[in-house]
Amino acid sequence: MLKAEKDSIQHDHEWISKVPGLIGQNVSKSDGEAYALSSAGEGLKSASDEFIKGLPFRYTSEALELFISEVSKAPNKSSFKNLKQLVEAMNNNKVRKGQFIYGAMKISELKGGTKGEISNCLTSLILLKETGKARKIPCFHVAVYVGKYKNTHFVVENPGMHRRDGIGYVTLEKIECAFHNHDERFFAVSPIHDDGEKSTRYLVVQRALACVGLQYKYHIRNTNCECFALSLMGEWGKAATKSLRETAAQAQALPPRRAIKLDEDKKAADEEAFKNFFGNMKNRIRTVPYGILLTLEYFVKKSNYESSPLPINDDKILYDMITDYNDLFEAIKTSDIDKVKKLMESGLFHAAKNKDELTPAVFAEDKKASKEIQDYLINRHRITSL
C-alpha cells in the first residue's frame, strides 16, 4: 500500500477492522479498514447511567421504554425542546449519523383536519380517555440520521403509507420534512455496541441507505417507523428475527388504546408480518457486495434532489451505485481518468473495495494505472469521508 494512502486513511480517524458484509457486525480493531468511526465515550451514556442534558443515550429496550414514558408526560433534560435545538446539536456533532431520532407527533397528525387541530388543545384529556394515561404526547416518529450534505441534514425513515392500499417505501428525506412537528420534543438514541465494544453507527447508516426504496405493507403495530429503525441494529446472523417487543418500545410505553388485549391469532399475525418485513430488509441489504460503501452524497446527487427536492425512495439508486463501483475499477484498469473523476465525484467512496479487497488507490497502483489517476485517488482520501 502507498505510504501516502496509509497516512491519509489514518488521519483524524480511528478505523476498525474488516467488515463481513452489511449483514454482519463490526468487530475488533485492525490497521487497514476504513469503515466505521469509534464513538466510544463522547456524548453517550449506558442504560444504567443518568440521562444527560441534550445528549443521546445508549440503546436498551428497557432504557428506551422508560425514557419514552417519562418524556411523553413532561420535558426531560435529555430531550431537545424543538427541531431547531436538535439541528444545533447535529451541527455541533453532539448528535451523529447512525443515531435514531425520535420526534413527538401531534394528535392532529393522527386524526387530521380541523378536528385534529382542535384536539391538540385537549391532548392530555383525550389520551387519558383513550389510553388511561394523561400524557402530553400521543407517540413519536422515528428515523435514522444518515448525515449532512451541503448544510442539509438527512434521515432514512419508514414514513407510513404512500398509497391507499397501505403500500409504503423506505424514504431518504431532509429532517424538517420527515418530522412535521418542529416545535415539540425530540431525542436521540445511539445504537448498541458490537462485541468489540465499538460503535455500530456506521453499520446502521449503511443498512439504512441500502433500504432506501424498499417497499412494504404498512401496519401501525408490526411494520411501523420504530420497527424499521431499530431493526437496523445488531448482528443478524445469530437470530432470524428480533421479537416485536425489542423493535417497538412505544407499544410498551405508549399504548394507543386503553386495555387492548390482542388474541393469539392477532399476535401470530403481527409476528408473521414483522418477520416478512424484516426478512425483506435483510434480503435487500444482502444485495450489497462485500466492500461496497454507500454514501449519502451519491443518493442525493443521483436523485437530482438539489433541483427537485422530493423524498428519495427510488430503489434503483442502490443498484446504480453498485454498478458504478464496478465501472470505477474498470476505468482505473484502462486508465480512463475522465471516467474515474466522473464516477468518484458522483459520490463513490475512496475506501470501498472490489472483490479482491483492494481500494481504488491500491488497485490503481497494482494495475500500474497512470500517475494522474494514482495521484487523484490518493488525494480523495484527504477530502472525503463517509
Tab-separated table of C-alpha atoms in Angstrom:
chain	number	residue	atom	x	y	z
A	1	MET	CA	0.000	0.000	0.000
A	2	LEU	CA	1.194	3.518	-0.750
A	3	LYS	CA	2.590	5.302	2.304
A	4	ALA	CA	0.604	8.422	1.442
A	5	GLU	CA	-2.564	6.373	1.379
A	6	LYS	CA	-1.820	4.839	4.783
A	7	ASP	CA	-1.207	8.264	6.288
A	8	SER	CA	-4.350	9.641	4.681
A	9	ILE	CA	-6.593	6.810	5.855
A	10	GLN	CA	-5.393	7.083	9.431
A	11	HIS	CA	-5.536	10.870	9.574
A	12	ASP	CA	-8.051	12.165	12.144
A	13	HIS	CA	-9.837	8.806	12.398
A	14	GLU	CA	-9.685	5.529	14.254
A	15	TRP	CA	-10.616	2.888	11.721
A	16	ILE	CA	-11.867	-0.512	12.718
A	17	SER	CA	-11.275	-3.840	11.115
A	18	LYS	CA	-12.701	-5.841	8.254
A	19	VAL	CA	-16.471	-5.802	7.805
A	20	PRO	CA	-18.039	-9.185	6.935
A	21	GLY	CA	-20.712	-7.562	4.773
A	22	LEU	CA	-23.593	-5.396	5.953
A	23	ILE	CA	-25.398	-8.455	7.240
A	24	GLY	CA	-22.618	-8.968	9.777
A	25	GLN	CA	-21.329	-6.839	12.591
A	26	ASN	CA	-18.394	-4.578	13.378
A	27	VAL	CA	-15.504	-6.406	15.002
A	28	SER	CA	-12.270	-5.571	16.806
A	29	LYS	CA	-9.607	-3.057	15.700
A	30	SER	CA	-7.092	-3.644	12.937
A	31	ASP	CA	-4.826	-1.425	10.895
A	32	GLY	CA	-6.365	-1.296	7.448
A	33	GLU	CA	-10.116	-0.988	7.048
A	34	ALA	CA	-11.874	2.372	6.639
A	35	TYR	CA	-15.468	1.687	7.535
A	36	ALA	CA	-16.817	2.858	10.887
A	37	LEU	CA	-15.681	5.510	13.330
A	38	SER	CA	-15.411	4.821	17.023
A	39	SER	CA	-17.862	6.771	19.144
A	40	ALA	CA	-16.645	5.455	22.468
A	41	GLY	CA	-17.291	7.860	25.277
A	42	GLU	CA	-18.182	11.271	23.919
A	43	GLY	CA	-21.803	12.220	24.401
A	44	LEU	CA	-23.067	8.740	25.234
A	45	LYS	CA	-24.299	7.079	28.373
A	46	SER	CA	-25.203	3.482	29.107
A	47	ALA	CA	-28.708	2.493	30.126
A	48	SER	CA	-27.745	2.365	33.773
A	49	ASP	CA	-26.460	5.953	33.820
A	50	GLU	CA	-28.494	9.078	34.354
A	51	PHE	CA	-29.699	10.720	31.158
A	52	ILE	CA	-27.583	13.760	30.314
A	53	LYS	CA	-28.979	17.040	29.003
A	54	GLY	CA	-29.141	17.203	25.226
A	55	LEU	CA	-27.087	14.075	24.562
A	56	PRO	CA	-28.013	10.644	23.177
A	57	PHE	CA	-28.124	7.607	25.418
A	58	ARG	CA	-27.128	4.046	24.567
A	59	TYR	CA	-29.990	1.797	23.455
A	60	THR	CA	-31.518	-0.931	25.550
A	61	SER	CA	-35.214	-1.753	25.247
A	62	GLU	CA	-35.744	-1.072	28.960
A	63	ALA	CA	-33.994	2.315	28.905
A	64	LEU	CA	-35.875	3.370	25.791
A	65	GLU	CA	-39.258	2.411	27.198
A	66	LEU	CA	-38.516	4.295	30.417
A	67	PHE	CA	-37.333	7.379	28.566
A	68	ILE	CA	-40.326	7.453	26.203
A	69	SER	CA	-42.703	7.059	29.129
A	70	GLU	CA	-41.076	9.951	31.010
A	71	VAL	CA	-40.678	12.401	28.136
A	72	SER	CA	-44.255	11.869	26.943
A	73	LYS	CA	-45.517	13.380	30.204
A	74	ALA	CA	-43.165	16.331	30.649
A	75	PRO	CA	-39.948	17.801	29.182
A	76	ASN	CA	-36.916	15.743	30.064
A	77	LYS	CA	-33.412	17.156	30.495
A	78	SER	CA	-32.144	14.739	27.828
A	79	SER	CA	-34.684	15.838	25.226
A	80	PHE	CA	-34.448	18.727	22.776
A	81	LYS	CA	-37.288	21.211	23.058
A	82	ASN	CA	-37.696	21.634	19.289
A	83	LEU	CA	-36.202	20.820	15.889
A	84	LYS	CA	-34.004	23.917	15.884
A	85	GLN	CA	-32.265	22.778	19.060
A	86	LEU	CA	-31.802	19.268	17.648
A	87	VAL	CA	-30.233	20.620	14.444
A	88	GLU	CA	-27.867	22.783	16.502
A	89	ALA	CA	-26.751	19.625	18.298
A	90	MET	CA	-26.206	17.926	14.939
A	91	ASN	CA	-24.148	20.875	13.710
A	92	ASN	CA	-22.036	20.648	16.884
A	93	ASN	CA	-21.531	16.875	16.467
A	94	LYS	CA	-23.454	16.039	19.649
A	95	VAL	CA	-25.965	14.080	17.591
A	96	ARG	CA	-24.252	11.983	14.960
A	97	LYS	CA	-25.036	9.880	11.940
A	98	GLY	CA	-26.262	6.391	12.713
A	99	GLN	CA	-28.282	7.508	15.725
A	100	PHE	CA	-32.051	7.187	15.975
A	101	ILE	CA	-34.067	10.414	16.111
A	102	TYR	CA	-37.404	10.425	17.920
A	103	GLY	CA	-39.738	13.377	17.311
A	104	ALA	CA	-43.046	13.965	19.105
A	105	MET	CA	-46.192	13.889	16.994
A	106	LYS	CA	-49.394	15.856	17.489
A	107	ILE	CA	-52.853	14.344	17.663
A	108	SER	CA	-53.734	16.425	14.596
A	109	GLU	CA	-51.211	14.374	12.595
A	110	LEU	CA	-53.092	11.236	13.595
A	111	LYS	CA	-56.672	12.493	13.406
A	112	GLY	CA	-56.319	15.060	10.615
A	113	GLY	CA	-58.456	18.002	9.582
A	114	THR	CA	-59.984	20.714	11.754
A	115	LYS	CA	-60.987	18.162	14.363
A	116	GLY	CA	-57.359	17.194	14.705
A	117	GLU	CA	-56.194	20.792	15.215
A	118	ILE	CA	-58.784	21.329	17.949
A	119	SER	CA	-57.719	18.056	19.519
A	120	ASN	CA	-54.174	19.401	20.001
A	121	CYS	CA	-55.527	21.702	22.730
A	122	LEU	CA	-57.117	18.745	24.509
A	123	THR	CA	-54.321	16.204	24.104
A	124	SER	CA	-53.991	15.187	27.754
A	125	LEU	CA	-57.735	14.724	28.223
A	126	ILE	CA	-58.115	12.750	25.006
A	127	LEU	CA	-55.193	10.472	25.829
A	128	LEU	CA	-56.459	9.975	29.392
A	129	LYS	CA	-59.764	8.777	27.978
A	130	GLU	CA	-58.301	6.619	25.207
A	131	THR	CA	-55.236	5.184	26.927
A	132	GLY	CA	-55.695	5.712	30.642
A	133	LYS	CA	-52.602	7.944	30.723
A	134	ALA	CA	-52.854	11.758	30.775
A	135	ARG	CA	-49.706	12.237	28.766
A	136	LYS	CA	-48.962	15.216	26.500
A	137	ILE	CA	-47.609	13.271	23.503
A	138	PRO	CA	-49.558	10.563	21.635
A	139	CYS	CA	-46.475	8.962	20.061
A	140	PHE	CA	-43.083	9.607	18.439
A	141	HIS	CA	-41.997	9.335	14.827
A	142	VAL	CA	-38.599	7.603	14.461
A	143	ALA	CA	-35.978	7.974	11.734
A	144	VAL	CA	-32.276	7.175	11.255
A	145	TYR	CA	-29.941	10.144	10.959
A	146	VAL	CA	-27.626	9.429	7.996
A	147	GLY	CA	-25.653	12.664	7.800
A	148	LYS	CA	-25.377	16.126	6.340
A	149	TYR	CA	-24.939	17.147	2.720
A	150	LYS	CA	-24.498	20.811	1.759
A	151	ASN	CA	-25.909	22.102	5.046
A	152	THR	CA	-28.960	19.838	4.888
A	153	HIS	CA	-29.432	17.043	7.418
A	154	PHE	CA	-30.984	13.817	6.101
A	155	VAL	CA	-32.742	10.853	7.691
A	156	VAL	CA	-33.947	7.493	6.398
A	157	GLU	CA	-37.444	6.605	7.553
A	158	ASN	CA	-40.461	4.396	7.220
A	159	PRO	CA	-42.914	7.273	6.705
A	160	GLY	CA	-46.052	5.155	6.715
A	161	MET	CA	-48.323	4.641	3.724
A	162	HIS	CA	-47.693	6.157	0.302
A	163	ARG	CA	-50.797	4.550	-1.222
A	164	ARG	CA	-54.325	3.858	-0.056
A	165	ASP	CA	-53.713	0.122	-0.129
A	166	GLY	CA	-51.154	0.503	2.659
A	167	ILE	CA	-48.047	0.238	0.488
A	168	GLY	CA	-45.135	2.432	1.552
A	169	TYR	CA	-41.469	2.881	0.689
A	170	VAL	CA	-38.409	3.411	2.876
A	171	THR	CA	-37.503	7.022	2.161
A	172	LEU	CA	-34.480	9.324	2.362
A	173	GLU	CA	-35.670	12.792	3.351
A	174	LYS	CA	-34.399	16.035	4.821
A	175	ILE	CA	-35.097	16.123	8.520
A	176	GLU	CA	-37.504	19.055	8.526
A	177	CYS	CA	-39.762	17.204	6.076
A	178	ALA	CA	-39.560	13.830	7.818
A	179	PHE	CA	-40.702	15.388	11.104
A	180	HIS	CA	-43.741	17.622	10.676
A	181	ASN	CA	-43.969	18.843	14.257
A	182	HIS	CA	-40.980	21.176	14.676
A	183	ASP	CA	-42.000	22.751	17.983
A	184	GLU	CA	-42.230	19.676	20.194
A	185	ARG	CA	-39.730	17.376	21.846
A	186	PHE	CA	-37.004	15.381	20.121
A	187	PHE	CA	-34.417	12.993	21.482
A	188	ALA	CA	-31.647	10.806	20.086
A	189	VAL	CA	-30.671	7.220	20.841
A	190	SER	CA	-27.325	5.659	19.988
A	191	PRO	CA	-27.327	2.044	18.754
A	192	ILE	CA	-25.863	-0.843	20.689
A	193	HIS	CA	-22.126	-1.562	20.703
A	194	ASP	CA	-20.777	-4.567	18.860
A	195	ASP	CA	-18.983	-7.439	20.560
A	196	GLY	CA	-15.736	-5.452	20.428
A	197	GLU	CA	-17.353	-2.516	22.270
A	198	LYS	CA	-17.177	-0.349	19.158
A	199	SER	CA	-19.894	1.818	17.690
A	200	THR	CA	-22.277	0.315	15.155
A	201	ARG	CA	-23.464	3.752	13.987
A	202	TYR	CA	-21.858	3.487	10.566
A	203	LEU	CA	-23.175	-0.015	10.116
A	204	VAL	CA	-26.672	1.344	10.822
A	205	VAL	CA	-26.136	4.125	8.237
A	206	GLN	CA	-25.033	1.621	5.590
A	207	ARG	CA	-28.002	-0.645	6.232
A	208	ALA	CA	-30.431	2.295	6.242
A	209	LEU	CA	-29.161	3.616	2.891
A	210	ALA	CA	-29.341	0.106	1.428
A	211	CYS	CA	-33.047	0.008	2.324
A	212	VAL	CA	-33.989	3.242	0.525
A	213	GLY	CA	-36.798	2.396	-1.881
A	214	LEU	CA	-37.733	-0.853	-0.139
A	215	GLN	CA	-41.481	-1.488	-0.467
A	216	TYR	CA	-43.562	-2.676	2.495
A	217	LYS	CA	-47.177	-3.077	3.583
A	218	TYR	CA	-47.612	-0.644	6.456
A	219	HIS	CA	-49.237	-1.559	9.746
A	220	ILE	CA	-49.110	0.548	12.896
A	221	ARG	CA	-48.353	-2.449	15.147
A	222	ASN	CA	-45.865	-4.518	13.202
A	223	THR	CA	-44.390	-2.509	10.305
A	224	ASN	CA	-44.056	0.933	11.797
A	225	CYS	CA	-41.268	3.524	11.770
A	226	GLU	CA	-39.734	2.269	15.010
A	227	CYS	CA	-39.753	-1.368	13.885
A	228	PHE	CA	-37.782	-0.327	10.801
A	229	ALA	CA	-35.242	1.888	12.571
A	230	LEU	CA	-34.393	-0.372	15.496
A	231	SER	CA	-34.258	-3.468	13.292
A	232	LEU	CA	-31.133	-1.997	11.678
A	233	MET	CA	-29.162	-2.749	14.839
A	234	GLY	CA	-27.261	-5.788	15.921
A	235	GLU	CA	-25.862	-8.925	14.350
A	236	TRP	CA	-28.453	-10.654	12.236
A	237	GLY	CA	-26.569	-13.886	11.695
A	238	LYS	CA	-27.340	-15.090	15.222
A	239	ALA	CA	-31.121	-14.878	15.015
A	240	ALA	CA	-33.656	-14.945	12.210
A	241	THR	CA	-35.719	-12.122	13.675
A	242	LYS	CA	-35.977	-9.840	16.648
A	243	SER	CA	-39.005	-10.003	18.883
A	244	LEU	CA	-41.651	-7.340	18.382
A	245	ARG	CA	-41.001	-6.102	21.906
A	246	GLU	CA	-37.387	-5.291	21.046
A	247	THR	CA	-38.357	-3.313	17.982
A	248	ALA	CA	-41.400	-1.447	19.254
A	249	ALA	CA	-40.634	0.225	22.576
A	250	GLN	CA	-43.514	2.646	22.106
A	251	ALA	CA	-46.014	-0.209	22.116
A	252	GLN	CA	-44.946	-0.845	25.703
A	253	ALA	CA	-44.501	2.741	26.878
A	254	LEU	CA	-47.292	4.487	24.939
A	255	PRO	CA	-50.261	2.155	24.476
A	256	PRO	CA	-52.556	3.533	21.747
A	257	ARG	CA	-55.769	2.345	23.402
A	258	ARG	CA	-56.931	1.514	26.912
A	259	ALA	CA	-56.778	-2.118	27.933
A	260	ILE	CA	-56.428	-3.557	24.436
A	261	LYS	CA	-55.557	-7.224	24.583
A	262	LEU	CA	-54.630	-8.967	21.364
A	263	ASP	CA	-55.784	-12.526	20.958
A	264	GLU	CA	-53.292	-15.202	19.980
A	265	ASP	CA	-54.308	-15.113	16.321
A	266	LYS	CA	-53.612	-11.370	16.067
A	267	LYS	CA	-50.305	-11.771	17.897
A	268	ALA	CA	-49.289	-14.524	15.489
A	269	ALA	CA	-50.356	-12.399	12.506
A	270	ASP	CA	-48.330	-9.458	13.830
A	271	GLU	CA	-45.269	-11.633	14.309
A	272	GLU	CA	-45.591	-13.069	10.817
A	273	ALA	CA	-45.997	-9.613	9.252
A	274	PHE	CA	-42.925	-8.362	11.090
A	275	LYS	CA	-40.889	-11.400	10.023
A	276	ASN	CA	-41.798	-10.734	6.387
A	277	PHE	CA	-40.853	-7.055	6.713
A	278	PHE	CA	-37.589	-7.862	8.481
A	279	GLY	CA	-36.791	-10.631	6.004
A	280	ASN	CA	-37.273	-8.242	3.089
A	281	MET	CA	-34.934	-5.760	4.757
A	282	LYS	CA	-32.232	-8.392	5.164
A	283	ASN	CA	-32.632	-9.656	1.612
A	284	ARG	CA	-32.271	-6.138	0.261
A	285	ILE	CA	-29.161	-5.467	2.316
A	286	ARG	CA	-27.617	-8.777	1.249
A	287	THR	CA	-27.537	-7.471	-2.322
A	288	VAL	CA	-24.757	-5.033	-1.356
A	289	PRO	CA	-21.466	-6.763	-2.265
A	290	TYR	CA	-18.695	-7.070	0.272
A	291	GLY	CA	-16.552	-3.937	0.375
A	292	ILE	CA	-19.096	-1.587	-1.207
A	293	LEU	CA	-19.705	1.545	0.877
A	294	LEU	CA	-22.872	3.552	0.294
A	295	THR	CA	-22.855	7.334	0.614
A	296	LEU	CA	-25.480	9.975	1.256
A	297	GLU	CA	-23.840	12.159	-1.389
A	298	TYR	CA	-24.448	9.591	-4.129
A	299	PHE	CA	-28.130	9.155	-3.251
A	300	VAL	CA	-28.718	12.921	-3.193
A	301	LYS	CA	-26.893	13.563	-6.471
A	302	LYS	CA	-28.398	10.592	-8.302
A	303	SER	CA	-31.926	11.649	-7.385
A	304	ASN	CA	-31.366	15.240	-8.604
A	305	TYR	CA	-32.542	16.303	-5.164
A	306	GLU	CA	-30.997	19.760	-5.385
A	307	SER	CA	-33.060	20.689	-8.442
A	308	SER	CA	-36.135	18.670	-7.440
A	309	PRO	CA	-36.211	18.263	-3.628
A	310	LEU	CA	-38.708	15.425	-3.362
A	311	PRO	CA	-38.479	12.468	-0.959
A	312	ILE	CA	-35.970	9.927	-2.262
A	313	ASN	CA	-37.420	6.418	-2.492
A	314	ASP	CA	-36.181	5.121	-5.858
A	315	ASP	CA	-34.870	1.599	-5.282
A	316	LYS	CA	-32.777	1.786	-8.482
A	317	ILE	CA	-30.256	4.149	-6.879
A	318	LEU	CA	-28.722	1.361	-4.805
A	319	TYR	CA	-28.173	-0.837	-7.861
A	320	ASP	CA	-26.831	2.089	-9.887
A	321	MET	CA	-24.249	2.713	-7.188
A	322	ILE	CA	-23.117	-0.912	-7.175
A	323	THR	CA	-22.767	-0.780	-10.969
A	324	ASP	CA	-20.819	2.488	-10.792
A	325	TYR	CA	-18.321	0.957	-8.372
A	326	ASN	CA	-17.710	-1.871	-10.854
A	327	ASP	CA	-17.311	0.691	-13.640
A	328	LEU	CA	-14.868	2.660	-11.497
A	329	PHE	CA	-12.450	-0.244	-11.153
A	330	GLU	CA	-12.749	-0.962	-14.863
A	331	ALA	CA	-11.963	2.705	-15.663
A	332	ILE	CA	-8.908	2.559	-13.388
A	333	LYS	CA	-7.700	-0.545	-15.191
A	334	THR	CA	-7.987	1.190	-18.566
A	335	SER	CA	-6.518	4.471	-17.234
A	336	ASP	CA	-9.620	6.445	-18.189
A	337	ILE	CA	-9.018	9.483	-15.964
A	338	ASP	CA	-12.134	11.361	-17.092
A	339	LYS	CA	-14.408	8.470	-16.217
A	340	VAL	CA	-12.608	7.880	-12.909
A	341	LYS	CA	-13.167	11.505	-11.922
A	342	LYS	CA	-16.784	11.490	-13.049
A	343	LEU	CA	-17.576	8.356	-11.060
A	344	MET	CA	-15.727	9.422	-7.918
A	345	GLU	CA	-17.357	12.842	-7.997
A	346	SER	CA	-20.794	11.237	-8.257
A	347	GLY	CA	-20.355	10.275	-4.606
A	348	LEU	CA	-18.424	6.985	-4.610
A	349	PHE	CA	-16.236	6.498	-1.539
A	350	HIS	CA	-12.467	6.153	-1.741
A	351	ALA	CA	-12.228	3.364	0.862
A	352	ALA	CA	-14.671	0.986	-0.827
A	353	LYS	CA	-13.175	-2.289	-2.066
A	354	ASN	CA	-13.513	-4.592	-5.011
A	355	LYS	CA	-13.887	-8.358	-4.825
A	356	ASP	CA	-10.126	-8.677	-4.281
A	357	GLU	CA	-10.373	-6.337	-1.272
A	358	LEU	CA	-8.450	-3.512	-2.952
A	359	THR	CA	-9.409	0.146	-2.612
A	360	PRO	CA	-9.391	2.249	-5.797
A	361	ALA	CA	-5.996	3.779	-4.925
A	362	VAL	CA	-4.374	0.426	-4.182
A	363	PHE	CA	-5.978	-1.131	-7.260
A	364	ALA	CA	-4.573	1.712	-9.389
A	365	GLU	CA	-1.083	1.060	-8.058
A	366	ASP	CA	-1.493	-2.692	-8.556
A	367	LYS	CA	-2.642	-2.244	-12.167
A	368	LYS	CA	0.015	0.402	-12.853
A	369	ALA	CA	-2.572	2.985	-13.822
A	370	SER	CA	-1.374	6.407	-14.911
A	371	LYS	CA	0.299	8.614	-12.319
A	372	GLU	CA	-2.504	11.135	-12.785
A	373	ILE	CA	-5.083	8.560	-11.690
A	374	GLN	CA	-2.949	7.355	-8.769
A	375	ASP	CA	-2.384	10.907	-7.501
A	376	TYR	CA	-6.061	11.781	-7.906
A	377	LEU	CA	-7.246	8.754	-5.938
A	378	ILE	CA	-4.737	9.325	-3.138
A	379	ASN	CA	-5.905	12.917	-2.808
A	380	ARG	CA	-9.534	11.765	-2.491
A	381	HIS	CA	-8.624	10.363	0.937
A	382	ARG	CA	-7.892	13.840	2.187
A	383	ILE	CA	-11.143	15.462	1.088
A	384	THR	CA	-13.861	12.852	1.559
A	385	SER	CA	-15.394	10.974	4.438
A	386	LEU	CA	-18.436	8.774	4.903
